[in-house]
Coordinates of C-alpha atoms in Angstrom, one line a residue:
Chain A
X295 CA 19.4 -10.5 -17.0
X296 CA 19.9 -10.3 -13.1
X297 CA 17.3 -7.7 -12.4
X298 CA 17.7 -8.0 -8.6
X299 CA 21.6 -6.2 -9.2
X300 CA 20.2 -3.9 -11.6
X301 CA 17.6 -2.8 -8.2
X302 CA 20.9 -3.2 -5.7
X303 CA 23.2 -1.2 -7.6
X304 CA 20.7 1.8 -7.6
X305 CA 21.0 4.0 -4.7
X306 CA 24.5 3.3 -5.2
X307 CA 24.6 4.8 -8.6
X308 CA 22.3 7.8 -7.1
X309 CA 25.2 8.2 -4.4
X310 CA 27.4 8.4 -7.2
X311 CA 25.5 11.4 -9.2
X312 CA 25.0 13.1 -6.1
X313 CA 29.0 13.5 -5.0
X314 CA 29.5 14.0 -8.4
X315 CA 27.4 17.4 -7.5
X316 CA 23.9 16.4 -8.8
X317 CA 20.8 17.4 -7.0
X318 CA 18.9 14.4 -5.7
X319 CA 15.9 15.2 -7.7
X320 CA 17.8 15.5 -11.0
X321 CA 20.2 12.4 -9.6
X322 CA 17.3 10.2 -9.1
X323 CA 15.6 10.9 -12.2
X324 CA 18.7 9.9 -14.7
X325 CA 19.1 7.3 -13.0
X326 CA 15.4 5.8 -13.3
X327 CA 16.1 6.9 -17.2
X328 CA 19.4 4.5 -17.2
X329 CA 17.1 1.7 -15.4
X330 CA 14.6 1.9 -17.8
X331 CA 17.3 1.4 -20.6
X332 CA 18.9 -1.2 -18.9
X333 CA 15.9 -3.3 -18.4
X334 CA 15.2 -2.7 -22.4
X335 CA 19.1 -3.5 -23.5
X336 CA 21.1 -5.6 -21.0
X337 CA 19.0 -8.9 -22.1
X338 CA 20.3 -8.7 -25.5
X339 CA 24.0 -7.0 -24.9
X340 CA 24.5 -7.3 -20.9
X341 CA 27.6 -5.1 -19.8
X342 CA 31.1 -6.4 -18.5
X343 CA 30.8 -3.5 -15.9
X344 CA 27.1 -3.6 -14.6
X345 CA 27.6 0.0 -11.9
X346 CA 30.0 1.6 -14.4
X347 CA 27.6 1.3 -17.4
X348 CA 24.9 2.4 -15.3
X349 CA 26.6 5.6 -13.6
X350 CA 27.8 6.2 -17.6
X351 CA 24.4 6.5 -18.8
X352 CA 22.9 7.8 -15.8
X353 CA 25.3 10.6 -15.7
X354 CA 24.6 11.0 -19.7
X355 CA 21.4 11.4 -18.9
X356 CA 21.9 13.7 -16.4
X357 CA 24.1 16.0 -18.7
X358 CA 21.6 15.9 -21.2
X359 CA 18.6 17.4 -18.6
X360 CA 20.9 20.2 -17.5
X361 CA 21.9 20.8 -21.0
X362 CA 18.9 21.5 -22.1
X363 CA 17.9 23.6 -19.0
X364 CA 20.7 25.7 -18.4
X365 CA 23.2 27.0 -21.0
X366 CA 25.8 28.8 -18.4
X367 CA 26.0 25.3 -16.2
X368 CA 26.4 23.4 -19.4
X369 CA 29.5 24.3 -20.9
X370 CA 31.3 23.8 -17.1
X371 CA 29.8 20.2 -17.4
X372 CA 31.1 19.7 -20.9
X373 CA 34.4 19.6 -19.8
X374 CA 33.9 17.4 -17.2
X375 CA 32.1 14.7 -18.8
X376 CA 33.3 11.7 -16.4
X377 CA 34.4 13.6 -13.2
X378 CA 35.6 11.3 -10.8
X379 CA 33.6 9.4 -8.5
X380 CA 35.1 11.1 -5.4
X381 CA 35.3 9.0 -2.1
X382 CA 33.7 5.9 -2.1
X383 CA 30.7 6.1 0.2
X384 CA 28.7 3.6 -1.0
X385 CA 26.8 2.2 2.1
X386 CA 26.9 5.7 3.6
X387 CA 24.8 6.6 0.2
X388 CA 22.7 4.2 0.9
X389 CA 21.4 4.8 4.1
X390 CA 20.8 8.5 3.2
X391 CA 19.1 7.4 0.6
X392 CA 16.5 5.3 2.6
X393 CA 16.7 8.1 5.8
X394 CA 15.3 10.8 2.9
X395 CA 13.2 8.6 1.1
X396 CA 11.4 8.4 4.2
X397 CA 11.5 12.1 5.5
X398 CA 9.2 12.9 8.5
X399 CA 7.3 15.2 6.1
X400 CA 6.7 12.7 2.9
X401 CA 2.9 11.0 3.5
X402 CA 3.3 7.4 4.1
X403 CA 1.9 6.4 0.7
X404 CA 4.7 9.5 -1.4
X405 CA 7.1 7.7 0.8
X406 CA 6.7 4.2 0.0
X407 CA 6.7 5.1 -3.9
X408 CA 10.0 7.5 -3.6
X409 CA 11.7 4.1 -1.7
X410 CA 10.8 1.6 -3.9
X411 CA 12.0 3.8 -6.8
X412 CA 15.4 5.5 -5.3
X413 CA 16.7 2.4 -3.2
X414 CA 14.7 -0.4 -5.0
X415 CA 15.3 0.2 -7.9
X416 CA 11.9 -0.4 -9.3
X417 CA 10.3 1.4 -12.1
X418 CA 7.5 3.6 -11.8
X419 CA 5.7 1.2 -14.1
X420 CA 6.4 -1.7 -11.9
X421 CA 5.2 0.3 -8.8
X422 CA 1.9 2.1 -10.7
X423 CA 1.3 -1.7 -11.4
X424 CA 1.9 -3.1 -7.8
X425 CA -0.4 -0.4 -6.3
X426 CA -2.9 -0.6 -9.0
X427 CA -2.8 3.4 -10.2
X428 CA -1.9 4.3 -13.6
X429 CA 1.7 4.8 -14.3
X430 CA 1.3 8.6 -14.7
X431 CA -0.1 9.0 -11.4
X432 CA 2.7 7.2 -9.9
X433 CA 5.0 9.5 -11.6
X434 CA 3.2 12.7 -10.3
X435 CA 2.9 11.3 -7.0
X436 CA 7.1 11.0 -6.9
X437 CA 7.9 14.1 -8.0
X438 CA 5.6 15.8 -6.0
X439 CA 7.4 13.7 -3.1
X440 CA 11.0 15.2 -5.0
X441 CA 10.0 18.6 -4.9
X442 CA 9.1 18.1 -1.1
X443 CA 12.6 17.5 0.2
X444 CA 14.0 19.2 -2.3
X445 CA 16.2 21.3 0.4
X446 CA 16.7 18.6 2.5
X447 CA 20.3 18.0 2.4
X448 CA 21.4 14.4 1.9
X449 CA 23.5 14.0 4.7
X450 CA 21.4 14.8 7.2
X451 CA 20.4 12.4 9.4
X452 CA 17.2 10.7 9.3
X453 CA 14.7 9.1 11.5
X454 CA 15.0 5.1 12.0
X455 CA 11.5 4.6 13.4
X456 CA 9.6 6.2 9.8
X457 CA 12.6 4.4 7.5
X458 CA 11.3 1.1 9.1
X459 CA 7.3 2.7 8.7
X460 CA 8.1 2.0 5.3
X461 CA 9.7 -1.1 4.8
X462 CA 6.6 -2.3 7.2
X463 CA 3.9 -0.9 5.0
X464 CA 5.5 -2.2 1.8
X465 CA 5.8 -5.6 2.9
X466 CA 2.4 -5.1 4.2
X467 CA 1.2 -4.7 0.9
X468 CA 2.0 -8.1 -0.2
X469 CA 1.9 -9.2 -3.8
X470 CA 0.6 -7.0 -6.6
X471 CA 1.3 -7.1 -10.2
X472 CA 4.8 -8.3 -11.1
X473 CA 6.4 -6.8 -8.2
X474 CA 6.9 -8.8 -4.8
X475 CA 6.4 -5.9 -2.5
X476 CA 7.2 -8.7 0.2
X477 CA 10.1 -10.1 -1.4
X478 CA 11.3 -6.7 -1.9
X479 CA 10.6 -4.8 1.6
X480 CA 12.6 -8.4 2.5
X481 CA 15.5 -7.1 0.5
X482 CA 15.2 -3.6 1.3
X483 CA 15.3 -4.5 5.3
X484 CA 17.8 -7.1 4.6
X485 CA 19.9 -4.4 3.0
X486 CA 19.3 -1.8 5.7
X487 CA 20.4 -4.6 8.4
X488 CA 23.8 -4.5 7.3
X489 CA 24.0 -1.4 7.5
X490 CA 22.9 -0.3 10.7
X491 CA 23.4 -1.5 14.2
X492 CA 20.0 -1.4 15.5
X493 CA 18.5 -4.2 16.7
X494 CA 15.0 -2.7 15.4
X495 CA 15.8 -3.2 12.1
X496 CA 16.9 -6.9 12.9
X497 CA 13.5 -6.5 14.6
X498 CA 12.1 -5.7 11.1
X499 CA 13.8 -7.8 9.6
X500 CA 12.9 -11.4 11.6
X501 CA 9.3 -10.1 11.7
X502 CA 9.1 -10.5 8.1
X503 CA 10.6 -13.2 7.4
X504 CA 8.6 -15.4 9.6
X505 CA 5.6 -14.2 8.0
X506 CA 7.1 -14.7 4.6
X507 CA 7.6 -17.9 5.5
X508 CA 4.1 -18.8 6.3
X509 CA 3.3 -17.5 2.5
X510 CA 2.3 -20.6 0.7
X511 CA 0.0 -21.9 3.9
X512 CA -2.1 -18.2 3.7
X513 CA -4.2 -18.9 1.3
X514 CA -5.9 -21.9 -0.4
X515 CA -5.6 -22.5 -4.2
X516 CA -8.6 -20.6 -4.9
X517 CA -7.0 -17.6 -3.2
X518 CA -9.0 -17.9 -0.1
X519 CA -7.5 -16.6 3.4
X520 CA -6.8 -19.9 5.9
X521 CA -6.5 -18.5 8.8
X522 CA -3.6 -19.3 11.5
X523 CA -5.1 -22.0 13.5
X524 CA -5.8 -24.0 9.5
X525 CA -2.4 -23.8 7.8
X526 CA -0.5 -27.0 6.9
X527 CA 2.4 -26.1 8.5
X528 CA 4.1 -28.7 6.2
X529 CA 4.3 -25.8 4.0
X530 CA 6.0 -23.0 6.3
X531 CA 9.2 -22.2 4.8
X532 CA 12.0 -23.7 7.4
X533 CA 14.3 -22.1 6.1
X534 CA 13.5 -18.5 6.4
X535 CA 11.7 -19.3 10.0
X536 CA 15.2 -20.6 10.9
X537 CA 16.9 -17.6 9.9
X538 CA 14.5 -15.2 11.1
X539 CA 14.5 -16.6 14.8
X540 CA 18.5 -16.4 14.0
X541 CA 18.2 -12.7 13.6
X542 CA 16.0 -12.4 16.1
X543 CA 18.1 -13.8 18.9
X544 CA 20.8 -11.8 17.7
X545 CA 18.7 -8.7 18.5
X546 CA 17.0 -9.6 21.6
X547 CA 20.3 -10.3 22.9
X548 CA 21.5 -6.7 22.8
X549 CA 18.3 -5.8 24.9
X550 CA 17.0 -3.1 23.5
X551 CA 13.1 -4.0 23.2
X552 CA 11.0 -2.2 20.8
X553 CA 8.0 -2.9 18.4
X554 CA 9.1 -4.8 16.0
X555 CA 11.1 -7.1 17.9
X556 CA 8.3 -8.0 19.8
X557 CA 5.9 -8.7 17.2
X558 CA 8.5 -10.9 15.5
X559 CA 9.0 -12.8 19.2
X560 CA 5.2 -13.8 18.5
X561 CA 5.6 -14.7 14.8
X562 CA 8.4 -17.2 16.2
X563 CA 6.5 -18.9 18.7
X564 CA 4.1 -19.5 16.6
X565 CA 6.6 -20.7 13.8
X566 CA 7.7 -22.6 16.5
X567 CA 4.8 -24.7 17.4
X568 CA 3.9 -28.0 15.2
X569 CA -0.2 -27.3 15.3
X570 CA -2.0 -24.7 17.0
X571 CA -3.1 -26.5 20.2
X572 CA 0.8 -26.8 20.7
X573 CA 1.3 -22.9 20.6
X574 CA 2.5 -21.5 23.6
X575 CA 0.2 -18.6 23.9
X576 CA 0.8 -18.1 27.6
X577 CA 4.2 -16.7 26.1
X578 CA 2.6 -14.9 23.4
X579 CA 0.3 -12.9 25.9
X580 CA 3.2 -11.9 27.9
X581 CA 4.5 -10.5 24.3
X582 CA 1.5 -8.8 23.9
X583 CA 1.5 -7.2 27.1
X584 CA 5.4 -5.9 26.1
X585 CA 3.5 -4.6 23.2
X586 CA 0.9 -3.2 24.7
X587 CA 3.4 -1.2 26.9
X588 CA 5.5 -0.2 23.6
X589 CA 3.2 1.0 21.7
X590 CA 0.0 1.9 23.3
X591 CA -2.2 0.8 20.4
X592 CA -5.8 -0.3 20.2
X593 CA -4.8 -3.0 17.4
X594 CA -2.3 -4.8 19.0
X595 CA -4.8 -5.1 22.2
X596 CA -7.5 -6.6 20.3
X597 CA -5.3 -9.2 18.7
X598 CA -3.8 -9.6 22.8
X599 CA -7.5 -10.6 23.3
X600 CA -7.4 -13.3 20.7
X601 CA -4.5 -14.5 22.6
X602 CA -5.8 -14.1 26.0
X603 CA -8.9 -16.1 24.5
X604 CA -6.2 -18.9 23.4
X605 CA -4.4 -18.8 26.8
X606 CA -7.3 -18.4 29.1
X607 CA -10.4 -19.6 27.6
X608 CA -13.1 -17.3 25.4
X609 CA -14.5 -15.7 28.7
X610 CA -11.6 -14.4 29.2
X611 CA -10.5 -13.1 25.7
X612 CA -14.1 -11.4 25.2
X613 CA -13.4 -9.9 28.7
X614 CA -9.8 -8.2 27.6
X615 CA -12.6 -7.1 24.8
X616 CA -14.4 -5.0 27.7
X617 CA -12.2 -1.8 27.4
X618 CA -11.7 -1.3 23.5
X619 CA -13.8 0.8 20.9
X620 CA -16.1 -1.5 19.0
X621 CA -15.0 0.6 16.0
X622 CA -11.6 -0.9 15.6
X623 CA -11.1 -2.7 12.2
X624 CA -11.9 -6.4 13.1
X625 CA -13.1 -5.7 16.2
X626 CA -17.1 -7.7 15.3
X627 CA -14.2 -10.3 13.7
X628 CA -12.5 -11.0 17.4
X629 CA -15.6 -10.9 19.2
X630 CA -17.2 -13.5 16.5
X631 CA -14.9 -15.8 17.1
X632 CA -14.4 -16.0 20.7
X633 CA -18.4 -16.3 20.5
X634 CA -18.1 -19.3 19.4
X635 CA -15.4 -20.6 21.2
X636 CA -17.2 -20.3 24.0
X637 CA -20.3 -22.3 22.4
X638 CA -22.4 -19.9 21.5
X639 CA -23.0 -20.9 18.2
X640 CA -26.3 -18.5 17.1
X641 CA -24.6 -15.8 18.6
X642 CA -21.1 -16.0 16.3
X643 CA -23.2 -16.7 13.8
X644 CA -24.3 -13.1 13.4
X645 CA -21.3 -11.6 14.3
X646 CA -19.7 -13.1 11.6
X647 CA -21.8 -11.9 9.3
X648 CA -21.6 -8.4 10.5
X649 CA -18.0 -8.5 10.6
X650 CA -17.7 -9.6 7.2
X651 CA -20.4 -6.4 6.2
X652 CA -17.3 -4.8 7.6
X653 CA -14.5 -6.2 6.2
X654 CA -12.0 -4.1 4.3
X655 CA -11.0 -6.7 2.0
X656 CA -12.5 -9.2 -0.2
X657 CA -10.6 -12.2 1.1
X658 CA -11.4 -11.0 4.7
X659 CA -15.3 -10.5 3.8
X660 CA -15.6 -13.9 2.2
X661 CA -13.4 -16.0 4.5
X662 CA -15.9 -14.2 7.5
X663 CA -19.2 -15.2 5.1
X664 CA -17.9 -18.7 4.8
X665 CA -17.5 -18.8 9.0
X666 CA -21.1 -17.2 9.2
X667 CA -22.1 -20.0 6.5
X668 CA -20.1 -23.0 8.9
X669 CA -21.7 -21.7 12.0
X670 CA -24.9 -21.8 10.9
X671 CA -25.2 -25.3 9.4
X672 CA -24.2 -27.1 12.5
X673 CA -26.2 -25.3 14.8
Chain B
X1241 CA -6.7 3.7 0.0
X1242 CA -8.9 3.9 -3.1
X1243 CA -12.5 5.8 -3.2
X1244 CA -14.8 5.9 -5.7
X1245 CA -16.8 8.9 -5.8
X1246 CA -20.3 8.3 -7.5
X1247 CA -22.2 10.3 -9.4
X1248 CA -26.0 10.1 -10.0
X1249 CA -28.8 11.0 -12.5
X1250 CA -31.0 9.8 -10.4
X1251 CA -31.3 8.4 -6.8
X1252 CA -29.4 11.1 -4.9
X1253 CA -30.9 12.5 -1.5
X1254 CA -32.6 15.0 -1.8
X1255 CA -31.5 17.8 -4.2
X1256 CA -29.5 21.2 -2.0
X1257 CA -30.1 23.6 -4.8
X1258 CA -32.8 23.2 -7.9
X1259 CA -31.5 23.7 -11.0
X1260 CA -32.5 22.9 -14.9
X1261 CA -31.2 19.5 -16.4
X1262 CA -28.0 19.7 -18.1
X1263 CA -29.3 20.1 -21.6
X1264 CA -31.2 23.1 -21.0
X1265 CA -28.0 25.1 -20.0
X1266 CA -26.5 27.6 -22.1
X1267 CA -23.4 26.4 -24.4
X1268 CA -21.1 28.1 -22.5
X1269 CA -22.4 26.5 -19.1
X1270 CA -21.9 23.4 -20.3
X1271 CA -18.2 23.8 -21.6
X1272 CA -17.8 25.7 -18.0
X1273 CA -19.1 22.3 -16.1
X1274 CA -17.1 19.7 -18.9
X1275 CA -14.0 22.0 -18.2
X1276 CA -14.1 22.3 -14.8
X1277 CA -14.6 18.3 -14.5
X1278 CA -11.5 17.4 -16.8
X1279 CA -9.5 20.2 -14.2
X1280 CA -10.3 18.7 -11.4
X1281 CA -9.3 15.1 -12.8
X1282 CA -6.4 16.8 -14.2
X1283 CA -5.2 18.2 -11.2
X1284 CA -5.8 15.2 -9.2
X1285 CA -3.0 13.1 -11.3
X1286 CA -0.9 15.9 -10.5
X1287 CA -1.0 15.0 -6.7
X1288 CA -0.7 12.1 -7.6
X1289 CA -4.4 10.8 -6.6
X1290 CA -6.1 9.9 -9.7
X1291 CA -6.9 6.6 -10.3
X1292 CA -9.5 6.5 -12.8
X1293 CA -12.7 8.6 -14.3
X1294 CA -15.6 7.2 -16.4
X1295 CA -18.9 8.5 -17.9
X1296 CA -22.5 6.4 -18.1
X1297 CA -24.9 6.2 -20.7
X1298 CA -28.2 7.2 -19.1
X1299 CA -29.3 4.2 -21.5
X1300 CA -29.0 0.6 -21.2
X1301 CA -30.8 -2.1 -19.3
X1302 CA -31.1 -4.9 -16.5
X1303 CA -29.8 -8.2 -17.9
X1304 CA -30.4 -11.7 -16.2
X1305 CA -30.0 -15.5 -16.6
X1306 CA -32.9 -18.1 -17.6
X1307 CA -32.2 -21.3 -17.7
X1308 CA -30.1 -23.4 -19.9
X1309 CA -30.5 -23.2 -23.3
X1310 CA -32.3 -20.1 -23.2
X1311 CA -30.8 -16.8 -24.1
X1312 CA -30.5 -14.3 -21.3
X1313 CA -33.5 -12.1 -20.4
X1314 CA -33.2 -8.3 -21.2
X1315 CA -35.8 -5.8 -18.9
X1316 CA -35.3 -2.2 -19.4
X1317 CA -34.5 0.4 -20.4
X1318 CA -34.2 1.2 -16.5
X1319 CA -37.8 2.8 -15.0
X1320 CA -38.0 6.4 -14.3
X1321 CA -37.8 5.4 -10.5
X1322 CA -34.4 3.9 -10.8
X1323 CA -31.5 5.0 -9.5
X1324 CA -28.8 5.4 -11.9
X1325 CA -25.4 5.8 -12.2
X1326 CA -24.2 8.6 -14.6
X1327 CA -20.0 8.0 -13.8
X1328 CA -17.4 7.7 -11.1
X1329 CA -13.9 8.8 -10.2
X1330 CA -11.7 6.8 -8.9
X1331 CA -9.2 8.2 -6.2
X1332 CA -6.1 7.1 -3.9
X1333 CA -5.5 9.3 -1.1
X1334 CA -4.4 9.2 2.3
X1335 CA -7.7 9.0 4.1
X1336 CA -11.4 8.8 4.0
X1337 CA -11.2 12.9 5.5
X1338 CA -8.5 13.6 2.2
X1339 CA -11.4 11.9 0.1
X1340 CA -14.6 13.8 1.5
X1341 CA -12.7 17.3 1.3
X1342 CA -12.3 16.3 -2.8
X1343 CA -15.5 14.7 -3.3
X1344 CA -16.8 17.9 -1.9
X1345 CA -14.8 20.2 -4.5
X1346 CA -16.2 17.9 -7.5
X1347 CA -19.5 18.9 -6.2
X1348 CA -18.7 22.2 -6.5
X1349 CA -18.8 22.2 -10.5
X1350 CA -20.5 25.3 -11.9
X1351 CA -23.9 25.1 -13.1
X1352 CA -25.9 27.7 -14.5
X1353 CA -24.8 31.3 -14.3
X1354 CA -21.6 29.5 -13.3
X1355 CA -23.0 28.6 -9.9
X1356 CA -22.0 25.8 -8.0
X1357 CA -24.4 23.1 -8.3
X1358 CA -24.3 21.4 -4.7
X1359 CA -24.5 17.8 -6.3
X1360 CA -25.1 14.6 -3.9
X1361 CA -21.5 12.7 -4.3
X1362 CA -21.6 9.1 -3.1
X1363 CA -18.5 8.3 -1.7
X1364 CA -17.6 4.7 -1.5
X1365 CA -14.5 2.6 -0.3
X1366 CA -12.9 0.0 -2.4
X1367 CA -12.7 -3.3 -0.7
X1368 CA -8.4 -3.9 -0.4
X1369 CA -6.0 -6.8 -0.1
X1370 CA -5.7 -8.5 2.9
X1371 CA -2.5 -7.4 4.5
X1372 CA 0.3 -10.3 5.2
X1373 CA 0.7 -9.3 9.0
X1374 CA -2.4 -10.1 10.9
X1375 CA -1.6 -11.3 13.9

């Protein structure tokens, strides 16, 4: 069974429920029901009509809730068992979908699981497993998101910028349980591409394909991190680089600079270079510095000093160090290495490992004990 | 981001408030504190924050290696000055603030006469997964 159209037909099918004058709530919960029934039937007896046999049993199921519910409101359904669709508005759906899956007032982690259920299609199962919380946790956690917008109409327009919060932070995620968050906040953006014009999204969209395409080069076969500089480059994805500088261009050209654009502009010159030493990280500083400007944040001046360090030796990196909070999440990390870049070994040695007493992940903490462990034999 | 919040028979600071060991309660204080604790885990997978909750065995012991060929050497049970881990809850929130404030209401559980019993909490992140954009 082709469970990628079962996840693309979704919001669709939501769309459908909702002009057929279904709440979202209700809309959204049939229509996980019909998923989960698909998933269990269509292997053995898979459908001529993929959407129509889903918008059949989602609207069943949706019959059967308000059946149950309310007695008045269920006889006028009765008679209208398969209403018609009304005007098709399918990509129209679709975007409100992902503008109120990622309302302003939804917390970032209720918003990623309401998005990955109502426009991706995924089960709450799927995402329970993926974020590594039982399954009726998950399903708390998106209802309590449902009863949160509950009056926000569906055609009202959304915000962009937290829509493409979302799609950042899932693809952040990576890869857990049987879910590709990656793959998926790839489709989801991909998706969302074609149906906006905002060169953000293409933005988005470039950004992580580049990264995607760095995948198989990220970590060893034991699971270990290699870091940047290590990768065997033989095994970036050309493809996906190709097409993601493609997408790229195409929003660049349109000159409307924002975040993501920019921090895809660095991905691609580094997909661009054959080794490290070839990287052109005078042009990658001057991204950073657009970066800095766009967004203001402490992160993305930390990693400017790695590239300052790259450009214009370690003195220099560990001075563009000078003004930032020593607090910052891998700020020892930074400052370890451009210790040792700039030869002092002893120094980077300890830095590393207090960087990797503060790592927030175990792949971080051991990859930064294993440099602590390098450092120190060849002193 | 996951928390664990840890709970201790022994090797908390220093105690805030005094009070008997657990079996010397009343009945009814005991039911009060078990009640409250399934509550509060209760109410946490209704926001959607619960994760996971387990209970310890003051009992058990320190278990070690020796060599090849030799079975593994067993010390314990675990000496009075020990500290020990009587159970944890898992959480998922939002923040490390969003995970204080709750440790904070667990700590609250009712003791005898039904008074809070100000218990040490040891909060604890879990170590993540690297994200896929670093640089």
């Amino acid at each position: 069974m082709n469970e990628s159209l079962l996840r693309e037909l979704t919001p669709a099918v939501i769309g459908v429920l909702v002009r057929r004058g279904a709440d979202f709530a209700s809309a959204e919960d049939a229509v996980q029901e019909a998923l989960v029934k698909a998933l269990a039937t269509w292997p053995d007896d898979p459908p001529r009509d993929p959407k129509g046999w889903l918008v059949t049993a989602a609207w069943r199921k949706f019959l059967d809730h308000t059946r149950s519910e309310i007695s008045r409101r269920d006889r006028e359904l009765a008679v209208e068992v398969e209403p018609p669709a009304g005007p098709a508005a399918t990509t129209d759906d679709t975007m409100r979908l992902y503008f109120l899956c990622a309302h302003p007032t939804l917390s970032p982690a209720s918003a990623v699981a309401l998005t990955l259920r109502a426009v991706g299609g995924l089960t709450t199962r799927q995402i329970a497993t993926a974020y590594l919380i039982p399954e009726a946790t998950m399903a708390q956690r998106i209802s309590r998101a449902k009863r949160r917008i509950a009056g926000v109409p569906l055609n009202q327009p959304g915000d962009l910028a937290t829509v493409l919060r979302v799609l950042y932070l899932v693809f952040n995620e990576g890869y857990g349980g049987d879910v590709d968050l990656a793959a998926e906040a790839i489709r989801l953006a991909r998706q969302l591409a074609a149906l906006t014009d905002e060169p953000e999204v293409e933005g988005l969209l470039a950004l992580m394909l580049l990264h995607h395409a760095r995948r198989a080069s990220r970590t060893g076969p034991d699971g270990r991190l290699v870091p940047l500089a290590e990768q065997d480059r033989a095994l970036w994805d050309t493809a996906l680089i190709v097409e993601g500088v493609e997408v790229l261009q195409a929003a660049l050209a349109r000159d409307r600079l924002g975040e993501y654009q920019a921090q895809a502009a660095i991905a691609a010159l580094h997909a661009d270079a054959q080794d490290v030493s070839e990287t052109d990280w005078v042009q990658i500083v001057e991204w950073y510095d657009e970066l800095v400007r766009l967004t203001d944040s402490p992160v993305v001046r930390l990693n400017r000093a790695v590239a300052v360090g790259q450009a214009d030796g370690p003195q220099a990196g560990l001075a563009a160090l000078a003004d930032l909070d020593p607090g910052l999440p891998r700020y020892v990390a930074v400052t370890a290495y451009l210790t040792e870049q700039s030869g002092s070994r002893q120094d980077a040695a300890k830095l590393y490992a207090e960087a990797a007493r503060a790592a927030t992940s175990v792949a971080e903490r051991d990859h930064l004990t294993r440099q602590a462990a390098r450092v120190r034999q060849r002193p | 981001m996951k928390y664990l919040l840890l709970k201790h028979y022994r090797g908390n600071p220093t105690p805030a408030v005094d009070f008997a060991p657990m079996d010397q309660w009343t009945p009814q204080e005991v039911d009060a504190h078990i009640t409250f604790m399934h509550d509060f885990a209760a109410r946490l997978e209704q926001t959607g924050e619960f994760v996971d909750g387990q209970a310890l065995a003051p009992e058990g012991a320190f278990v070690r290696y020796d060599g090849a060929g030799r079975p593994p050497v067993v010390d314990g049970p675990f000496p009075e000055t020990k500290d020990l881990i009587a159970g944890w809850m898992a959480i998922d929130v939002e923040s490390w603030d969003r995970a204080v404030e709750l440790a904070g209401e667990l700590s609250a559980a009712p003791g005898p006469d039904g008074k809070p019993i100000y218990e040490w909490l040891e909060v604890r992140p879990f170590l993540a997964e690297p994200p896929t954009v670093t640089e």
